PDB file of C-alpha atoms and ligand atoms in Angstrom:
ATOM      1  CA  MET U   1      68.863 279.448  71.551  1.00  0.00           C
ATOM      2  CA  ILE U   2      71.897 277.440  69.995  1.00  0.00           C
ATOM      3  CA  ALA U   3      75.376 278.890  70.340  1.00  0.00           C
ATOM      4  CA  VAL U   4      78.187 277.707  68.030  1.00  0.00           C
ATOM      5  CA  ARG U   5      81.514 278.677  69.651  1.00  0.00           C
ATOM      6  CA  LYS U   6      84.864 278.493  67.912  1.00  0.00           C
ATOM      7  CA  LEU U   7      83.733 275.183  66.171  1.00  0.00           C
ATOM      8  CA  SER U   8      86.611 273.552  64.809  1.00  0.00           C
ATOM      9  CA  ARG U   9      86.548 270.010  62.780  1.00  0.00           C
ATOM     10  CA  ARG U  10      89.437 268.413  60.799  1.00  0.00           C
ATOM     11  CA  TYR U  11      89.556 265.380  58.809  1.00  0.00           C
ATOM     12  CA  GLY U  12      92.671 264.336  58.849  1.00  0.00           C
ATOM     13  CA  ALA U  13      94.606 267.021  56.960  1.00  0.00           C
ATOM     14  CA  THR U  14      91.510 268.492  55.511  1.00  0.00           C
ATOM     15  CA  ARG U  15      90.283 271.504  57.739  1.00  0.00           C
ATOM     16  CA  ALA U  16      86.227 271.415  57.280  1.00  0.00           C
ATOM     17  CA  LEU U  17      85.427 273.800  59.871  1.00  0.00           C
ATOM     18  CA  THR U  18      87.494 276.426  61.272  1.00  0.00           C
ATOM     19  CA  GLY U  19      86.791 278.663  64.260  1.00  0.00           C
ATOM     20  CA  VAL U  20      82.960 279.202  63.162  1.00  0.00           C
ATOM     21  CA  SER U  21      80.941 281.274  65.950  1.00  0.00           C
ATOM     22  CA  PHE U  22      77.358 282.343  65.931  1.00  0.00           C
ATOM     23  CA  ASP U  23      74.128 282.499  67.917  1.00  0.00           C
ATOM     24  CA  VAL U  24      70.796 281.012  66.275  1.00  0.00           C
ATOM     25  CA  PRO U  25      67.965 282.654  68.807  1.00  0.00           C
ATOM     26  CA  ALA U  26      64.961 280.715  69.681  1.00  0.00           C
ATOM     27  CA  GLY U  27      62.183 280.581  67.271  1.00  0.00           C
ATOM     28  CA  GLU U  28      64.462 281.717  64.352  1.00  0.00           C
ATOM     29  CA  THR U  29      65.387 280.476  61.172  1.00  0.00           C
ATOM     30  CA  MET U  30      69.219 280.544  60.140  1.00  0.00           C
ATOM     31  CA  VAL U  31      70.154 279.498  56.611  1.00  0.00           C
ATOM     32  CA  VAL U  32      73.676 278.379  55.781  1.00  0.00           C
ATOM     33  CA  PHE U  33      74.899 278.911  52.224  1.00  0.00           C
ATOM     34  CA  GLY U  34      77.939 277.800  50.911  1.00  0.00           C
ATOM     35  CA  PRO U  35      79.712 275.952  47.890  1.00  0.00           C
ATOM     36  CA  ASN U  36      80.199 271.999  47.740  1.00  0.00           C
ATOM     37  CA  GLY U  37      82.919 271.368  50.065  1.00  0.00           C
ATOM     38  CA  SER U  38      82.645 274.630  52.179  1.00  0.00           C
ATOM     39  CA  GLY U  39      81.709 272.829  55.674  1.00  0.00           C
ATOM     40  CA  LYS U  40      77.932 272.908  55.553  1.00  0.00           C
ATOM     41  CA  THR U  41      77.427 269.356  56.372  1.00  0.00           C
ATOM     42  CA  THR U  42      80.111 268.775  58.829  1.00  0.00           C
ATOM     43  CA  LEU U  43      78.500 272.100  60.994  1.00  0.00           C
ATOM     44  CA  LEU U  44      75.030 270.643  60.950  1.00  0.00           C
ATOM     45  CA  LYS U  45      76.374 267.070  62.170  1.00  0.00           C
ATOM     46  CA  ALA U  46      78.387 268.485  64.726  1.00  0.00           C
ATOM     47  CA  MET U  47      75.647 270.945  65.661  1.00  0.00           C
ATOM     48  CA  VAL U  48      73.263 267.708  66.631  1.00  0.00           C
ATOM     49  CA  GLY U  49      75.906 265.581  68.359  1.00  0.00           C
ATOM     50  CA  LEU U  50      76.386 263.113  65.493  1.00  0.00           C
ATOM     51  CA  LEU U  51      80.232 264.366  64.899  1.00  0.00           C
ATOM     52  CA  ARG U  52      82.538 265.339  67.577  1.00  0.00           C
ATOM     53  CA  PRO U  53      84.208 268.910  66.975  1.00  0.00           C
ATOM     54  CA  THR U  54      88.133 268.963  66.669  1.00  0.00           C
ATOM     55  CA  SER U  55      87.542 272.166  69.140  1.00  0.00           C
ATOM     56  CA  GLY U  56      84.769 274.458  70.064  1.00  0.00           C
ATOM     57  CA  GLU U  57      81.417 273.697  71.341  1.00  0.00           C
ATOM     58  CA  VAL U  58      77.694 273.624  70.446  1.00  0.00           C
ATOM     59  CA  LEU U  59      75.555 274.697  73.208  1.00  0.00           C
ATOM     60  CA  ILE U  60      71.505 274.664  72.801  1.00  0.00           C
ATOM     61  CA  GLU U  61      70.018 275.877  76.050  1.00  0.00           C
ATOM     62  CA  GLY U  62      73.207 275.980  77.418  1.00  0.00           C
ATOM     63  CA  LYS U  63      73.771 271.980  77.138  1.00  0.00           C
ATOM     64  CA  THR U  64      74.943 269.940  74.410  1.00  0.00           C
ATOM     65  CA  PRO U  65      73.197 268.634  71.798  1.00  0.00           C
ATOM     66  CA  ARG U  66      73.154 265.102  73.161  1.00  0.00           C
ATOM     67  CA  ALA U  67      71.502 266.211  76.169  1.00  0.00           C
ATOM     68  CA  VAL U  68      68.581 267.875  74.348  1.00  0.00           C
ATOM     69  CA  ARG U  69      67.979 265.056  71.529  1.00  0.00           C
ATOM     70  CA  GLY U  70      64.742 264.030  72.143  1.00  0.00           C
ATOM     71  CA  ARG U  71      64.104 267.808  71.220  1.00  0.00           C
ATOM     72  CA  LEU U  72      66.276 267.758  68.005  1.00  0.00           C
ATOM     73  CA  GLY U  73      65.396 266.786  64.751  1.00  0.00           C
ATOM     74  CA  TYR U  74      68.085 266.283  61.976  1.00  0.00           C
ATOM     75  CA  LEU U  75      67.769 265.595  58.213  1.00  0.00           C
ATOM     76  CA  GLY U  76      70.757 264.544  56.555  1.00  0.00           C
ATOM     77  CA  ASN U  77      71.723 263.559  53.273  1.00  0.00           C
ATOM     78  CA  GLU U  78      71.071 260.174  53.863  1.00  0.00           C
ATOM     79  CA  LEU U  79      67.146 258.942  54.562  1.00  0.00           C
ATOM     80  CA  TYR U  80      67.577 256.820  57.554  1.00  0.00           C
ATOM     81  CA  LEU U  81      64.718 254.463  56.185  1.00  0.00           C
ATOM     82  CA  TYR U  82      65.117 250.917  56.737  1.00  0.00           C
ATOM     83  CA  PRO U  83      64.458 249.771  53.438  1.00  0.00           C
ATOM     84  CA  HIS U  84      62.657 246.232  53.587  1.00  0.00           C
ATOM     85  CA  LEU U  85      59.900 248.478  55.949  1.00  0.00           C
ATOM     86  CA  THR U  86      56.925 250.009  55.178  1.00  0.00           C
ATOM     87  CA  VAL U  87      56.644 253.915  55.201  1.00  0.00           C
ATOM     88  CA  ALA U  88      54.378 253.299  57.837  1.00  0.00           C
ATOM     89  CA  GLU U  89      56.218 250.826  59.899  1.00  0.00           C
ATOM     90  CA  ASN U  90      59.491 253.143  59.647  1.00  0.00           C
ATOM     91  CA  LEU U  91      57.554 255.873  60.748  1.00  0.00           C
ATOM     92  CA  ALA U  92      56.116 254.001  63.497  1.00  0.00           C
ATOM     93  CA  LEU U  93      59.622 252.773  64.370  1.00  0.00           C
ATOM     94  CA  PHE U  94      61.059 256.544  64.763  1.00  0.00           C
ATOM     95  CA  ALA U  95      57.558 257.451  66.832  1.00  0.00           C
ATOM     96  CA  ARG U  96      58.248 254.717  69.241  1.00  0.00           C
ATOM     97  CA  LEU U  97      62.346 255.631  69.554  1.00  0.00           C
ATOM     98  CA  TYR U  98      61.015 259.096  70.633  1.00  0.00           C
ATOM     99  CA  ASP U  99      58.631 257.795  72.715  1.00  0.00           C
ATOM    100  CA  ARG U 100      55.376 259.557  70.472  1.00  0.00           C
ATOM    101  CA  ASP U 101      52.029 257.662  69.635  1.00  0.00           C
ATOM    102  CA  ALA U 102      51.636 256.744  65.695  1.00  0.00           C
ATOM    103  CA  ALA U 103      49.116 259.580  65.411  1.00  0.00           C
ATOM    104  CA  GLY U 104      51.972 262.280  65.293  1.00  0.00           C
ATOM    105  CA  ALA U 105      53.604 259.830  62.376  1.00  0.00           C
ATOM    106  CA  THR U 106      50.467 259.814  60.386  1.00  0.00           C
ATOM    107  CA  ARG U 107      50.192 263.513  60.589  1.00  0.00           C
ATOM    108  CA  ALA U 108      53.561 264.114  59.500  1.00  0.00           C
ATOM    109  CA  LEU U 109      53.192 261.505  56.558  1.00  0.00           C
ATOM    110  CA  GLU U 110      50.096 263.640  55.753  1.00  0.00           C
ATOM    111  CA  ALA U 111      52.094 266.668  55.771  1.00  0.00           C
ATOM    112  CA  VAL U 112      54.370 265.727  53.377  1.00  0.00           C
ATOM    113  CA  GLY U 113      51.637 264.371  51.053  1.00  0.00           C
ATOM    114  CA  MET U 114      52.708 260.901  51.205  1.00  0.00           C
ATOM    115  CA  ALA U 115      50.117 259.011  52.701  1.00  0.00           C
ATOM    116  CA  HIS U 116      49.053 257.277  49.969  1.00  0.00           C
ATOM    117  CA  LYS U 117      52.423 255.785  50.110  1.00  0.00           C
ATOM    118  CA  ALA U 118      52.318 254.202  53.441  1.00  0.00           C
ATOM    119  CA  GLU U 119      51.969 250.591  53.099  1.00  0.00           C
ATOM    120  CA  SER U 120      55.236 251.195  49.819  1.00  0.00           C
ATOM    121  CA  LEU U 121      58.296 249.564  50.955  1.00  0.00           C
ATOM    122  CA  ALA U 122      60.686 252.386  51.258  1.00  0.00           C
ATOM    123  CA  HIS U 123      63.188 250.849  48.866  1.00  0.00           C
ATOM    124  CA  THR U 124      60.832 251.295  46.473  1.00  0.00           C
ATOM    125  CA  LEU U 125      60.296 255.231  46.464  1.00  0.00           C
ATOM    126  CA  SER U 126      61.693 257.700  44.179  1.00  0.00           C
ATOM    127  CA  ARG U 127      64.284 259.724  45.527  1.00  0.00           C
ATOM    128  CA  GLY U 128      62.019 262.812  45.580  1.00  0.00           C
ATOM    129  CA  GLU U 129      59.560 260.459  47.502  1.00  0.00           C
ATOM    130  CA  GLY U 130      61.643 259.127  49.723  1.00  0.00           C
ATOM    131  CA  ARG U 131      63.076 262.628  50.667  1.00  0.00           C
ATOM    132  CA  ARG U 132      59.593 263.839  51.922  1.00  0.00           C
ATOM    133  CA  VAL U 133      59.243 260.490  53.689  1.00  0.00           C
ATOM    134  CA  ALA U 134      62.289 261.651  55.525  1.00  0.00           C
ATOM    135  CA  VAL U 135      60.917 264.859  56.294  1.00  0.00           C
ATOM    136  CA  ALA U 136      58.174 263.228  58.207  1.00  0.00           C
ATOM    137  CA  ARG U 137      60.565 260.891  59.594  1.00  0.00           C
ATOM    138  CA  ALA U 138      62.551 264.447  61.221  1.00  0.00           C
ATOM    139  CA  THR U 139      59.436 266.231  62.088  1.00  0.00           C
ATOM    140  CA  LEU U 140      57.370 263.578  63.806  1.00  0.00           C
ATOM    141  CA  HIS U 141      58.288 264.343  67.016  1.00  0.00           C
ATOM    142  CA  ASP U 142      57.569 267.914  66.656  1.00  0.00           C
ATOM    143  CA  PRO U 143      60.933 269.167  67.212  1.00  0.00           C
ATOM    144  CA  ASP U 144      61.964 272.162  69.147  1.00  0.00           C
ATOM    145  CA  TYR U 145      65.255 272.482  67.003  1.00  0.00           C
ATOM    146  CA  LEU U 146      65.045 271.030  63.288  1.00  0.00           C
ATOM    147  CA  LEU U 147      68.649 271.002  61.114  1.00  0.00           C
ATOM    148  CA  VAL U 148      68.060 270.052  57.762  1.00  0.00           C
ATOM    149  CA  ASP U 149      70.930 269.507  54.953  1.00  0.00           C
ATOM    150  CA  GLU U 150      69.955 270.359  51.558  1.00  0.00           C
ATOM    151  CA  PRO U 151      66.683 269.815  51.911  1.00  0.00           C
ATOM    152  CA  PHE U 152      65.664 270.932  48.794  1.00  0.00           C
ATOM    153  CA  SER U 153      68.001 268.921  46.402  1.00  0.00           C
ATOM    154  CA  GLY U 154      65.824 265.924  44.686  1.00  0.00           C
ATOM    155  CA  LEU U 155      62.091 267.528  45.218  1.00  0.00           C
ATOM    156  CA  ASP U 156      59.963 268.565  42.662  1.00  0.00           C
ATOM    157  CA  GLU U 157      59.305 272.491  42.194  1.00  0.00           C
ATOM    158  CA  ALA U 158      55.694 272.100  44.350  1.00  0.00           C
ATOM    159  CA  SER U 159      57.501 269.626  47.112  1.00  0.00           C
ATOM    160  CA  ALA U 160      60.407 272.124  47.406  1.00  0.00           C
ATOM    161  CA  THR U 161      58.036 275.117  47.078  1.00  0.00           C
ATOM    162  CA  ALA U 162      55.403 272.987  50.069  1.00  0.00           C
ATOM    163  CA  LEU U 163      58.525 272.039  52.177  1.00  0.00           C
ATOM    164  CA  PRO U 164      59.211 275.266  54.239  1.00  0.00           C
ATOM    165  CA  GLY U 165      55.843 275.208  55.537  1.00  0.00           C
ATOM    166  CA  ILE U 166      56.513 271.858  56.633  1.00  0.00           C
ATOM    167  CA  LEU U 167      60.079 272.632  58.131  1.00  0.00           C
ATOM    168  CA  LEU U 168      59.059 276.238  59.811  1.00  0.00           C
ATOM    169  CA  ARG U 169      56.472 276.583  62.976  1.00  0.00           C
ATOM    170  CA  GLU U 170      56.262 279.416  65.144  1.00  0.00           C
ATOM    171  CA  GLY U 171      58.504 278.641  68.158  1.00  0.00           C
ATOM    172  CA  ARG U 172      61.179 276.191  66.255  1.00  0.00           C
ATOM    173  CA  THR U 173      64.370 276.837  66.038  1.00  0.00           C
ATOM    174  CA  VAL U 174      65.488 275.793  62.209  1.00  0.00           C
ATOM    175  CA  VAL U 175      68.835 275.522  60.608  1.00  0.00           C
ATOM    176  CA  ILE U 176      68.917 274.875  57.214  1.00  0.00           C
ATOM    177  CA  ALA U 177      71.671 274.120  54.903  1.00  0.00           C
ATOM    178  CA  THR U 178      71.746 274.995  51.257  1.00  0.00           C
ATOM    179  CA  HIS U 179      73.095 276.497  47.865  1.00  0.00           C
ATOM    180  CA  ASP U 180      69.790 277.301  47.075  1.00  0.00           C
ATOM    181  CA  VAL U 181      70.263 281.042  47.228  1.00  0.00           C
ATOM    182  CA  ASP U 182      66.684 282.096  46.276  1.00  0.00           C
ATOM    183  CA  ARG U 183      64.830 279.592  48.547  1.00  0.00           C
ATOM    184  CA  GLY U 184      67.205 279.859  51.390  1.00  0.00           C
ATOM    185  CA  LYS U 185      66.937 284.174  51.488  1.00  0.00           C
ATOM    186  CA  ALA U 186      63.087 283.604  51.093  1.00  0.00           C
ATOM    187  CA  ILE U 187      63.034 282.055  54.701  1.00  0.00           C
ATOM    188  CA  ALA U 188      65.778 283.065  56.492  1.00  0.00           C
ATOM    189  CA  ASP U 189      65.787 285.229  59.657  1.00  0.00           C
ATOM    190  CA  ARG U 190      69.609 284.924  59.338  1.00  0.00           C
ATOM    191  CA  ILE U 191      72.081 284.058  57.004  1.00  0.00           C
ATOM    192  CA  ILE U 192      75.834 282.284  57.357  1.00  0.00           C
ATOM    193  CA  THR U 193      77.895 281.823  54.260  1.00  0.00           C
ATOM    194  CA  LEU U 194      80.933 279.271  54.659  1.00  0.00           C
ATOM    195  CA  GLU U 195      83.764 279.292  52.905  1.00  0.00           C
ATOM    196  CA  ARG U 196      86.484 276.555  52.905  1.00  0.00           C
ATOM    197  CA  GLY U 197      85.097 275.855  56.535  1.00  0.00           C
ATOM    198  CA  ARG U 198      85.417 279.378  57.650  1.00  0.00           C
ATOM    199  CA  ALA U 199      82.313 281.733  58.492  1.00  0.00           C
ATOM    200  CA  GLN U 200      81.953 284.644  55.791  1.00  0.00           C
ATOM    201  CA  VAL U 201      80.915 288.040  57.805  1.00  0.00           C
ATOM    202  CA  PRO U 202      78.053 289.947  55.790  1.00  0.00           C
TER     203      PRO U 202
HETATM  204  P1  ADP B   1      79.529 270.443  52.350  1.00  0.00           P
HETATM  205  O1  ADP B   1      78.298 269.945  53.022  1.00  0.00           O
HETATM  206  O2  ADP B   1      79.648 272.382  52.427  1.00  0.00           O
HETATM  207  O3  ADP B   1      79.717 270.326  50.947  1.00  0.00           O
HETATM  208  P2  ADP B   1      81.522 268.619  53.860  1.00  0.00           P
HETATM  209  O4  ADP B   1      81.029 269.274  55.580  1.00  0.00           O
HETATM  210  O5  ADP B   1      80.925 267.770  53.028  1.00  0.00           O
HETATM  211  O6  ADP B   1      81.060 270.446  52.986  1.00  0.00           O
HETATM  212  O7  ADP B   1      82.834 268.744  53.608  1.00  0.00           O
HETATM  213  C1  ADP B   1      83.460 269.590  53.995  1.00  0.00           C
HETATM  214  C2  ADP B   1      85.048 269.382  53.980  1.00  0.00           C
HETATM  215  O8  ADP B   1      85.229 268.180  54.641  1.00  0.00           O
HETATM  216  C3  ADP B   1      85.677 268.716  52.313  1.00  0.00           C
HETATM  217  O9  ADP B   1      86.683 269.246  52.079  1.00  0.00           O
HETATM  218  C4  ADP B   1      85.198 267.008  52.460  1.00  0.00           C
HETATM  219  O10 ADP B   1      86.184 266.675  51.098  1.00  0.00           O
HETATM  220  C5  ADP B   1      85.869 267.145  54.030  1.00  0.00           C
HETATM  221  N1  ADP B   1      85.200 265.962  54.340  1.00  0.00           N
HETATM  222  C6  ADP B   1      84.033 265.759  54.451  1.00  0.00           C
HETATM  223  N2  ADP B   1      83.757 264.952  55.435  1.00  0.00           N
HETATM  224  C7  ADP B   1      84.759 263.954  55.338  1.00  0.00           C
HETATM  225  C8  ADP B   1      85.393 262.397  56.048  1.00  0.00           C
HETATM  226  N3  ADP B   1      84.448 261.743  56.524  1.00  0.00           N
HETATM  227  N4  ADP B   1      86.715 262.360  55.655  1.00  0.00           N
HETATM  228  C9  ADP B   1      87.248 263.188  55.216  1.00  0.00           C
HETATM  229  N5  ADP B   1      87.148 264.359  54.552  1.00  0.00           N
HETATM  230  C10 ADP B   1      85.783 264.780  54.671  1.00  0.00           C
HETATM  231 MG1   MG B   2      77.083 269.026  52.644  1.00  0.00          MG
END
């Protein structure tokens, strides 16, 4: 499980998160709602160890996010793809980083319906295609914990509808930040809403 304890983060005078606490039990899907600027991205980055909290902590199975990073997947607003490598080369690189063979990368690419673009350079992809490849990149190591930031934005209707089937799997603990209330509610086991960096109790 993931335990978020009194998490606060400031950027200079801006309080992006203030005293946020919640648990995500193993195997559940938590959806984080909140308007622009409410702290969703800051929360997810802190939860995967990309951003140091000003105070408070995140524990995954009682350990720091960095200690379990091989079992974590993260899909942020950025694609994390090398523009001048092909899609297949990008995924092979990430597979190597995670000590996986290329089969997982091929499978992940097929799952997002992008196998036909395997030999395309990443910079030639449309925004939505790039997002789909980034989903493959974030899931090719079959992470036990998957955190995704605004996964529906920039996707066409069919891709957005197919996305939960790719992100969620039995036994995986998933955190999704989105302002898409309908899609979020449809997949959430738990919901937390951020308002100016504070968690709103429902
Ligand atoms: P959300 O993802 O919900 O839109 P963010 O976590 O991106 O919210 O931002 C929360 C607040 O922190 C906003 O007021 C934003 O302007 C501020 N913020 C985010 N990142 C930075 C940064 N690197 N430097 C300064 N302020 C930031
Ligand atoms: Mg954001």
